[in-house]
Amino acid sequence: MSENRLSFKEMCARFDVTPRTLRYYEYIELLTPDREGRSRYFGPKEIARMTLIMRGRRFGIKLEDIRQWLLIYEHEGTSAQMQAFVDMADRQYAELLEQREQLDEAMRELKELRDETAGFLTKAK
């Protein structure tokens, strides 16, 4: 490996993804590694793109929306693209807030049930 390129295997390890995932991102043209024979190498641009892809996935953003995000990132995008991203980010943020509220409620209910059950055990002794 050169200091600023990663092999396919190194890329999988660095981003903790399966080879299948990395091949899929390449197939749908989110990544375009350099090819030397049968080997693929990922340079700084592809590593930066993968960092953004992984960040987007962590936020729950769909791959097609990530594609738009990458276009904006690479080409500084048009005002319309940037506004579309802001709108998408606002929707995703609202969805994440809703998921957090649902999770908080489920955790409260589980704790109540657990405490109630523990109380029955204490009385039974």
mmCIF file of C-alpha atoms in Angstrom, residues 7-26 31 42 50-51 53-55 57:
data_model
loop_
_atom_site.group_PDB
_atom_site.id
_atom_site.type_symbol
_atom_site.label_atom_id
_atom_site.label_comp_id
_atom_site.label_asym_id
_atom_site.label_seq_id
_atom_site.Cartn_x
_atom_site.Cartn_y
_atom_site.Cartn_z
ATOM 1 C CA SER A 7 -6.270 -1.756 -1.037
ATOM 2 C CA PHE A 8 -9.766 -3.240 -1.214
ATOM 3 C CA LYS A 9 -9.129 -5.296 1.924
ATOM 4 C CA GLU A 10 -7.667 -2.310 3.793
ATOM 5 C CA MET A 11 -10.663 -0.181 2.813
ATOM 6 C CA CYS A 12 -13.046 -2.807 4.217
ATOM 7 C CA ALA A 13 -11.072 -2.950 7.454
ATOM 8 C CA ARG A 14 -10.752 0.817 7.833
ATOM 9 C CA PHE A 15 -14.490 1.414 7.446
ATOM 10 C CA ASP A 16 -15.627 -1.872 9.018
ATOM 11 C CA VAL A 17 -17.692 -2.888 5.998
ATOM 12 C CA THR A 18 -18.008 -6.201 4.212
ATOM 13 C CA PRO A 19 -16.462 -6.755 0.786
ATOM 14 C CA ARG A 20 -20.006 -7.114 -0.539
ATOM 15 C CA THR A 21 -20.904 -3.630 0.739
ATOM 16 C CA LEU A 22 -17.810 -2.079 -0.779
ATOM 17 C CA ARG A 23 -18.447 -3.820 -4.112
ATOM 18 C CA TYR A 24 -22.054 -2.598 -4.038
ATOM 19 C CA TYR A 25 -20.995 1.014 -3.451
ATOM 20 C CA GLU A 26 -18.668 0.623 -6.401
ATOM 21 C CA LEU A 31 -17.002 4.893 -5.328
ATOM 22 C CA PHE A 42 -8.744 3.721 -3.054
ATOM 23 C CA MET A 50 -16.450 6.679 1.908
ATOM 24 C CA THR A 51 -16.195 8.766 5.077
ATOM 25 C CA ILE A 53 -21.095 7.661 2.868
ATOM 26 C CA MET A 54 -20.571 6.120 6.295
ATOM 27 C CA ARG A 55 -21.600 9.347 8.031
ATOM 28 C CA ARG A 57 -25.582 5.847 6.674
#
